[in-house]
PDB file of C-alpha atoms in Angstrom:
ATOM      1  CA  GLN A   1      66.358  62.508 135.940  1.00  0.00           C
ATOM      2  CA  LYS A   2      66.760  65.569 133.783  1.00  0.00           C
ATOM      3  CA  GLU A   3      70.340  66.145 132.631  1.00  0.00           C
ATOM      4  CA  VAL A   4      70.483  69.834 133.520  1.00  0.00           C
ATOM      5  CA  GLU A   5      68.120  71.215 136.137  1.00  0.00           C
ATOM      6  CA  GLN A   6      67.334  74.773 137.117  1.00  0.00           C
ATOM      7  CA  ASN A   7      64.688  76.338 139.288  1.00  0.00           C
ATOM      8  CA  SER A   8      62.324  78.096 136.890  1.00  0.00           C
ATOM      9  CA  GLY A   9      61.703  81.003 139.269  1.00  0.00           C
ATOM     10  CA  PRO A  10      60.900  83.765 139.016  1.00  0.00           C
ATOM     11  CA  LEU A  11      63.695  84.872 141.289  1.00  0.00           C
ATOM     12  CA  SER A  12      63.020  88.409 142.452  1.00  0.00           C
ATOM     13  CA  VAL A  13      65.794  90.552 143.947  1.00  0.00           C
ATOM     14  CA  PRO A  14      65.937  94.281 144.727  1.00  0.00           C
ATOM     15  CA  GLU A  15      68.237  96.521 142.735  1.00  0.00           C
ATOM     16  CA  GLY A  16      71.763  96.464 144.140  1.00  0.00           C
ATOM     17  CA  ALA A  17      71.413  93.036 145.746  1.00  0.00           C
ATOM     18  CA  ILE A  18      73.217  89.810 144.831  1.00  0.00           C
ATOM     19  CA  ALA A  19      71.282  87.401 142.621  1.00  0.00           C
ATOM     20  CA  SER A  20      72.208  83.728 142.984  1.00  0.00           C
ATOM     21  CA  LEU A  21      71.252  81.332 140.208  1.00  0.00           C
ATOM     22  CA  ASN A  22      71.768  77.607 140.577  1.00  0.00           C
ATOM     23  CA  CYS A  23      72.079  74.626 138.264  1.00  0.00           C
ATOM     24  CA  THR A  24      72.647  70.910 138.830  1.00  0.00           C
ATOM     25  CA  TYR A  25      73.664  68.319 136.252  1.00  0.00           C
ATOM     26  CA  SER A  26      73.453  64.558 136.228  1.00  0.00           C
ATOM     27  CA  ASP A  27      76.461  63.378 134.193  1.00  0.00           C
ATOM     28  CA  ARG A  28      79.704  63.279 136.181  1.00  0.00           C
ATOM     29  CA  GLY A  29      81.623  63.241 132.897  1.00  0.00           C
ATOM     30  CA  SER A  30      80.487  66.750 132.048  1.00  0.00           C
ATOM     31  CA  GLN A  31      83.443  68.933 131.251  1.00  0.00           C
ATOM     32  CA  SER A  32      82.437  72.505 130.599  1.00  0.00           C
ATOM     33  CA  PHE A  33      79.685  74.731 131.851  1.00  0.00           C
ATOM     34  CA  PHE A  34      78.125  77.851 130.415  1.00  0.00           C
ATOM     35  CA  TRP A  35      75.706  80.533 131.504  1.00  0.00           C
ATOM     36  CA  TYR A  36      73.649  82.298 128.859  1.00  0.00           C
ATOM     37  CA  ARG A  37      71.326  85.247 129.323  1.00  0.00           C
ATOM     38  CA  GLN A  38      68.169  85.410 127.215  1.00  0.00           C
ATOM     39  CA  TYR A  39      65.907  88.421 127.030  1.00  0.00           C
ATOM     40  CA  SER A  40      62.293  87.816 126.066  1.00  0.00           C
ATOM     41  CA  GLY A  41      61.997  87.133 122.345  1.00  0.00           C
ATOM     42  CA  LYS A  42      65.766  87.226 121.787  1.00  0.00           C
ATOM     43  CA  SER A  43      68.458  84.618 121.318  1.00  0.00           C
ATOM     44  CA  PRO A  44      70.774  83.506 124.139  1.00  0.00           C
ATOM     45  CA  GLU A  45      73.975  85.444 124.724  1.00  0.00           C
ATOM     46  CA  LEU A  46      76.993  84.041 126.556  1.00  0.00           C
ATOM     47  CA  ILE A  47      77.632  85.466 130.031  1.00  0.00           C
ATOM     48  CA  MET A  48      80.225  83.153 131.548  1.00  0.00           C
ATOM     49  CA  PHE A  49      81.892  79.798 131.078  1.00  0.00           C
ATOM     50  CA  ILE A  50      83.832  77.706 133.570  1.00  0.00           C
ATOM     51  CA  TYR A  51      85.805  74.490 133.223  1.00  0.00           C
ATOM     52  CA  SER A  52      87.522  73.960 136.587  1.00  0.00           C
ATOM     53  CA  ASN A  53      86.317  73.668 140.150  1.00  0.00           C
ATOM     54  CA  GLY A  54      86.185  76.946 142.017  1.00  0.00           C
ATOM     55  CA  ASP A  55      85.182  80.481 141.185  1.00  0.00           C
ATOM     56  CA  LYS A  56      85.610  82.545 138.048  1.00  0.00           C
ATOM     57  CA  GLU A  57      84.895  86.251 138.126  1.00  0.00           C
ATOM     58  CA  ASP A  58      84.137  88.644 135.278  1.00  0.00           C
ATOM     59  CA  GLY A  59      82.961  92.072 136.298  1.00  0.00           C
ATOM     60  CA  ARG A  60      79.735  91.766 138.282  1.00  0.00           C
ATOM     61  CA  PHE A  61      79.408  88.068 137.413  1.00  0.00           C
ATOM     62  CA  THR A  62      80.936  85.092 139.244  1.00  0.00           C
ATOM     63  CA  ALA A  63      80.538  81.494 138.129  1.00  0.00           C
ATOM     64  CA  GLN A  64      81.091  78.780 140.721  1.00  0.00           C
ATOM     65  CA  LEU A  65      81.662  75.119 139.923  1.00  0.00           C
ATOM     66  CA  ASN A  66      81.637  72.141 142.275  1.00  0.00           C
ATOM     67  CA  LYS A  67      82.087  68.947 140.277  1.00  0.00           C
ATOM     68  CA  ALA A  68      81.869  66.695 143.336  1.00  0.00           C
ATOM     69  CA  SER A  69      78.377  68.011 144.044  1.00  0.00           C
ATOM     70  CA  GLN A  70      77.556  68.386 140.322  1.00  0.00           C
ATOM     71  CA  TYR A  71      76.572  71.934 140.898  1.00  0.00           C
ATOM     72  CA  VAL A  72      77.250  75.191 139.074  1.00  0.00           C
ATOM     73  CA  SER A  73      76.031  78.626 140.038  1.00  0.00           C
ATOM     74  CA  LEU A  74      76.052  82.190 138.778  1.00  0.00           C
ATOM     75  CA  LEU A  75      76.226  85.162 141.111  1.00  0.00           C
ATOM     76  CA  ILE A  76      75.307  88.623 139.890  1.00  0.00           C
ATOM     77  CA  ARG A  77      76.500  91.406 142.173  1.00  0.00           C
ATOM     78  CA  ASP A  78      74.921  94.854 142.285  1.00  0.00           C
ATOM     79  CA  SER A  79      71.937  93.584 140.297  1.00  0.00           C
ATOM     80  CA  GLN A  80      70.390  96.072 137.872  1.00  0.00           C
ATOM     81  CA  PRO A  81      66.914  96.132 136.317  1.00  0.00           C
ATOM     82  CA  SER A  82      68.649  95.474 132.983  1.00  0.00           C
ATOM     83  CA  ASP A  83      69.740  92.085 134.373  1.00  0.00           C
ATOM     84  CA  SER A  84      66.091  90.984 134.348  1.00  0.00           C
ATOM     85  CA  ALA A  85      66.060  88.061 131.928  1.00  0.00           C
ATOM     86  CA  THR A  86      66.055  84.280 131.786  1.00  0.00           C
ATOM     87  CA  TYR A  87      69.400  82.672 132.592  1.00  0.00           C
ATOM     88  CA  LEU A  88      70.148  79.368 130.900  1.00  0.00           C
ATOM     89  CA  CYS A  89      72.656  76.879 132.257  1.00  0.00           C
ATOM     90  CA  ALA A  90      74.331  74.707 129.598  1.00  0.00           C
ATOM     91  CA  VAL A  91      76.606  71.716 129.958  1.00  0.00           C
ATOM     92  CA  PHE A  92      78.934  69.946 127.539  1.00  0.00           C
ATOM     93  CA  ARG A  93      79.169  66.160 127.868  1.00  0.00           C
ATOM     94  CA  PRO A  94      81.978  64.785 125.726  1.00  0.00           C
ATOM     95  CA  ASN A  95      80.658  61.243 125.539  1.00  0.00           C
ATOM     96  CA  SER A  96      77.077  62.099 124.691  1.00  0.00           C
ATOM     97  CA  ASN A  97      75.471  61.162 121.409  1.00  0.00           C
ATOM     98  CA  SER A  98      75.120  64.834 120.538  1.00  0.00           C
ATOM     99  CA  GLY A  99      78.626  65.567 119.359  1.00  0.00           C
ATOM    100  CA  TYR A 100      79.794  68.879 120.726  1.00  0.00           C
ATOM    101  CA  ALA A 101      76.292  70.172 121.360  1.00  0.00           C
ATOM    102  CA  LEU A 102      75.379  71.712 124.670  1.00  0.00           C
ATOM    103  CA  ASN A 103      72.583  70.436 126.888  1.00  0.00           C
ATOM    104  CA  PHE A 104      70.484  73.246 128.293  1.00  0.00           C
ATOM    105  CA  GLY A 105      68.396  73.618 131.397  1.00  0.00           C
ATOM    106  CA  LYS A 106      64.981  75.243 131.138  1.00  0.00           C
ATOM    107  CA  GLY A 107      66.293  78.490 132.573  1.00  0.00           C
ATOM    108  CA  THR A 108      65.666  80.631 135.637  1.00  0.00           C
ATOM    109  CA  SER A 109      63.714  83.852 135.257  1.00  0.00           C
ATOM    110  CA  LEU A 110      65.318  86.734 137.161  1.00  0.00           C
ATOM    111  CA  LEU A 111      63.455  89.926 138.013  1.00  0.00           C
ATOM    112  CA  VAL A 112      65.395  92.848 139.473  1.00  0.00           C
ATOM    113  CA  THR A 113      63.051  95.381 141.036  1.00  0.00           C
ATOM    114  CA  PRO A 114      63.998  99.081 141.299  1.00  0.00           C
TER     115      PRO A 114
ATOM    116  CA  ASP B   1      81.647  91.586 111.597  1.00  0.00           C
ATOM    117  CA  GLY B   2      81.578  87.825 112.090  1.00  0.00           C
ATOM    118  CA  GLY B   3      78.360  86.220 113.109  1.00  0.00           C
ATOM    119  CA  ILE B   4      75.434  83.968 112.384  1.00  0.00           C
ATOM    120  CA  THR B   5      72.551  85.154 110.240  1.00  0.00           C
ATOM    121  CA  GLN B   6      69.155  83.509 110.416  1.00  0.00           C
ATOM    122  CA  SER B   7      66.355  84.391 108.081  1.00  0.00           C
ATOM    123  CA  PRO B   8      63.577  85.211 108.074  1.00  0.00           C
ATOM    124  CA  LYS B   9      62.968  86.583 111.562  1.00  0.00           C
ATOM    125  CA  TYR B  10      59.267  85.666 111.426  1.00  0.00           C
ATOM    126  CA  LEU B  11      57.683  82.976 109.265  1.00  0.00           C
ATOM    127  CA  PHE B  12      54.051  82.036 108.871  1.00  0.00           C
ATOM    128  CA  ARG B  13      52.888  78.886 107.147  1.00  0.00           C
ATOM    129  CA  LYS B  14      49.765  76.843 106.714  1.00  0.00           C
ATOM    130  CA  GLU B  15      49.612  73.372 108.159  1.00  0.00           C
ATOM    131  CA  GLY B  16      50.786  70.744 105.696  1.00  0.00           C
ATOM    132  CA  GLN B  17      53.396  72.935 104.011  1.00  0.00           C
ATOM    133  CA  ASN B  18      57.124  72.362 104.241  1.00  0.00           C
ATOM    134  CA  VAL B  19      59.213  75.381 105.168  1.00  0.00           C
ATOM    135  CA  THR B  20      62.973  76.003 105.118  1.00  0.00           C
ATOM    136  CA  LEU B  21      64.799  78.165 107.641  1.00  0.00           C
ATOM    137  CA  SER B  22      68.095  79.684 106.610  1.00  0.00           C
ATOM    138  CA  CYS B  23      71.282  79.796 108.692  1.00  0.00           C
ATOM    139  CA  GLU B  24      74.576  81.253 107.469  1.00  0.00           C
ATOM    140  CA  GLN B  25      77.780  81.839 109.461  1.00  0.00           C
ATOM    141  CA  ASN B  26      81.029  83.599 108.630  1.00  0.00           C
ATOM    142  CA  LEU B  27      82.887  82.574 111.786  1.00  0.00           C
ATOM    143  CA  ASN B  28      84.686  79.746 109.991  1.00  0.00           C
ATOM    144  CA  HIS B  29      83.259  77.270 112.504  1.00  0.00           C
ATOM    145  CA  ASP B  30      83.165  73.605 111.576  1.00  0.00           C
ATOM    146  CA  ALA B  31      80.202  72.675 113.771  1.00  0.00           C
ATOM    147  CA  MET B  32      76.661  73.968 113.397  1.00  0.00           C
ATOM    148  CA  TYR B  33      73.494  73.212 115.335  1.00  0.00           C
ATOM    149  CA  TRP B  34      69.749  73.684 115.256  1.00  0.00           C
ATOM    150  CA  TYR B  35      67.815  74.064 118.494  1.00  0.00           C
ATOM    151  CA  ARG B  36      64.132  74.516 119.117  1.00  0.00           C
ATOM    152  CA  GLN B  37      62.688  76.534 122.022  1.00  0.00           C
ATOM    153  CA  ASP B  38      59.096  76.444 123.201  1.00  0.00           C
ATOM    154  CA  PRO B  39      57.649  78.965 125.693  1.00  0.00           C
ATOM    155  CA  GLY B  40      59.061  78.441 129.168  1.00  0.00           C
ATOM    156  CA  GLN B  41      61.343  75.705 127.935  1.00  0.00           C
ATOM    157  CA  GLY B  42      65.041  75.323 127.439  1.00  0.00           C
ATOM    158  CA  LEU B  43      66.691  74.600 124.130  1.00  0.00           C
ATOM    159  CA  ARG B  44      66.268  71.174 122.573  1.00  0.00           C
ATOM    160  CA  LEU B  45      68.665  69.890 119.946  1.00  0.00           C
ATOM    161  CA  ILE B  46      67.168  69.051 116.546  1.00  0.00           C
ATOM    162  CA  TYR B  47      70.189  68.338 114.318  1.00  0.00           C
ATOM    163  CA  TYR B  48      73.888  69.043 114.343  1.00  0.00           C
ATOM    164  CA  SER B  49      76.730  68.910 111.866  1.00  0.00           C
ATOM    165  CA  GLN B  50      80.392  68.740 112.742  1.00  0.00           C
ATOM    166  CA  ILE B  51      81.689  68.851 109.189  1.00  0.00           C
ATOM    167  CA  VAL B  52      80.532  69.545 105.662  1.00  0.00           C
ATOM    168  CA  ASN B  53      78.387  66.786 104.094  1.00  0.00           C
ATOM    169  CA  ASP B  54      77.800  65.136 107.459  1.00  0.00           C
ATOM    170  CA  PHE B  55      75.070  65.649 110.046  1.00  0.00           C
ATOM    171  CA  GLN B  56      73.438  63.747 112.903  1.00  0.00           C
ATOM    172  CA  LYS B  57      70.069  63.685 114.565  1.00  0.00           C
ATOM    173  CA  GLY B  58      69.649  65.357 117.905  1.00  0.00           C
ATOM    174  CA  ASP B  59      67.022  64.659 120.533  1.00  0.00           C
ATOM    175  CA  ILE B  60      63.954  65.778 118.536  1.00  0.00           C
ATOM    176  CA  ALA B  61      64.806  65.212 114.841  1.00  0.00           C
ATOM    177  CA  GLU B  62      61.478  63.697 113.774  1.00  0.00           C
ATOM    178  CA  GLY B  63      59.726  65.869 111.201  1.00  0.00           C
ATOM    179  CA  TYR B  64      62.855  67.876 110.376  1.00  0.00           C
ATOM    180  CA  SER B  65      65.593  67.600 107.763  1.00  0.00           C
ATOM    181  CA  VAL B  66      68.886  69.407 107.164  1.00  0.00           C
ATOM    182  CA  SER B  67      71.711  69.659 104.673  1.00  0.00           C
ATOM    183  CA  ARG B  68      75.333  70.782 104.971  1.00  0.00           C
ATOM    184  CA  GLU B  69      76.673  71.326 101.486  1.00  0.00           C
ATOM    185  CA  LYS B  70      78.816  74.305 102.466  1.00  0.00           C
ATOM    186  CA  LYS B  71      80.713  75.081 105.647  1.00  0.00           C
ATOM    187  CA  GLU B  72      78.895  78.401 105.988  1.00  0.00           C
ATOM    188  CA  SER B  73      75.346  77.142 105.554  1.00  0.00           C
ATOM    189  CA  PHE B  74      73.089  74.774 107.505  1.00  0.00           C
ATOM    190  CA  PRO B  75      69.437  75.141 106.420  1.00  0.00           C
ATOM    191  CA  LEU B  76      66.646  73.433 108.350  1.00  0.00           C
ATOM    192  CA  THR B  77      63.467  72.170 106.683  1.00  0.00           C
ATOM    193  CA  VAL B  78      60.397  71.755 108.839  1.00  0.00           C
ATOM    194  CA  THR B  79      58.274  69.158 107.089  1.00  0.00           C
ATOM    195  CA  SER B  80      54.562  68.515 107.283  1.00  0.00           C
ATOM    196  CA  ALA B  81      55.390  65.449 109.384  1.00  0.00           C
ATOM    197  CA  GLN B  82      56.384  67.661 112.319  1.00  0.00           C
ATOM    198  CA  LYS B  83      53.299  67.541 114.517  1.00  0.00           C
ATOM    199  CA  ASN B  84      53.800  70.752 116.454  1.00  0.00           C
ATOM    200  CA  PRO B  85      56.106  73.023 114.432  1.00  0.00           C
ATOM    201  CA  THR B  86      55.204  76.398 115.964  1.00  0.00           C
ATOM    202  CA  ALA B  87      58.292  77.419 117.957  1.00  0.00           C
ATOM    203  CA  PHE B  88      61.369  79.639 118.133  1.00  0.00           C
ATOM    204  CA  TYR B  89      64.226  78.106 116.122  1.00  0.00           C
ATOM    205  CA  LEU B  90      67.830  78.901 116.943  1.00  0.00           C
ATOM    206  CA  CYS B  91      70.887  78.155 114.865  1.00  0.00           C
ATOM    207  CA  ALA B  92      74.309  78.032 116.516  1.00  0.00           C
ATOM    208  CA  SER B  93      77.910  77.323 115.624  1.00  0.00           C
ATOM    209  CA  GLY B  94      81.048  76.358 117.515  1.00  0.00           C
ATOM    210  CA  ASP B  95      84.699  75.830 116.681  1.00  0.00           C
ATOM    211  CA  SER B  96      85.778  73.087 119.071  1.00  0.00           C
ATOM    212  CA  PRO B  97      84.670  70.886 121.954  1.00  0.00           C
ATOM    213  CA  ASN B  98      84.366  72.790 125.215  1.00  0.00           C
ATOM    214  CA  SER B  99      83.976  76.118 123.435  1.00  0.00           C
ATOM    215  CA  PRO B 100      80.856  78.258 123.772  1.00  0.00           C
ATOM    216  CA  LEU B 101      78.219  78.171 121.074  1.00  0.00           C
ATOM    217  CA  HIS B 102      77.399  81.348 119.172  1.00  0.00           C
ATOM    218  CA  PHE B 103      73.741  81.872 118.344  1.00  0.00           C
ATOM    219  CA  GLY B 104      71.908  83.566 115.523  1.00  0.00           C
ATOM    220  CA  ASN B 105      68.958  85.856 116.242  1.00  0.00           C
ATOM    221  CA  GLY B 106      66.436  83.095 115.713  1.00  0.00           C
ATOM    222  CA  THR B 107      63.411  82.480 113.496  1.00  0.00           C
ATOM    223  CA  ARG B 108      59.964  82.455 115.005  1.00  0.00           C
ATOM    224  CA  LEU B 109      57.795  80.024 113.041  1.00  0.00           C
ATOM    225  CA  THR B 110      54.025  80.026 113.325  1.00  0.00           C
ATOM    226  CA  VAL B 111      52.019  77.296 111.629  1.00  0.00           C
ATOM    227  CA  THR B 112      48.239  77.572 111.524  1.00  0.00           C
TER     228      THR B 112
END
């Protein structure tokens, strides 16, 4: 079982709609969760992070965490064409053999159509 | 401005040659990381270092080597033993567990 799983997409939503991106993880000891946005040919940039169960909102973005279901999601409200990118879910597992490194999913490609 | 600088942006090498990718940070972070990204793939950890003069292998360390002689610098050498070196290489740093990683702009390596 892959440690961090995401649907590769592409997820296509019309401009102004809500985009919902999902991620599941396998290690129940995972402590912190991050969403990065990556434009084609560029490096990842941090969008949101969440540590506790529930919702965390920042502008048009909301991260949702459910540790019991091992599930984290990112909602993008009022989606814009500029949101078209690949969204990477990353998880920190404190007892892994990778120090403080993050484990990444393969990413979900989002396309916002005008 | 604080950040992570990777150089060069593009690198071309012939098969059988070693090549070194540069990564410098001025964020005063203790931990630094090298990830590799292939098309349509997520990031895979090559090496990481949590303190000067110490580093550990990640998930795909074979064919790579690193050094950490200074806090600011964490160069990655892609050796001729790496069977499929063409990829996008990303350097990152972080200041504590649970904190986000900050990424450089990446180096795209092409080996022919």
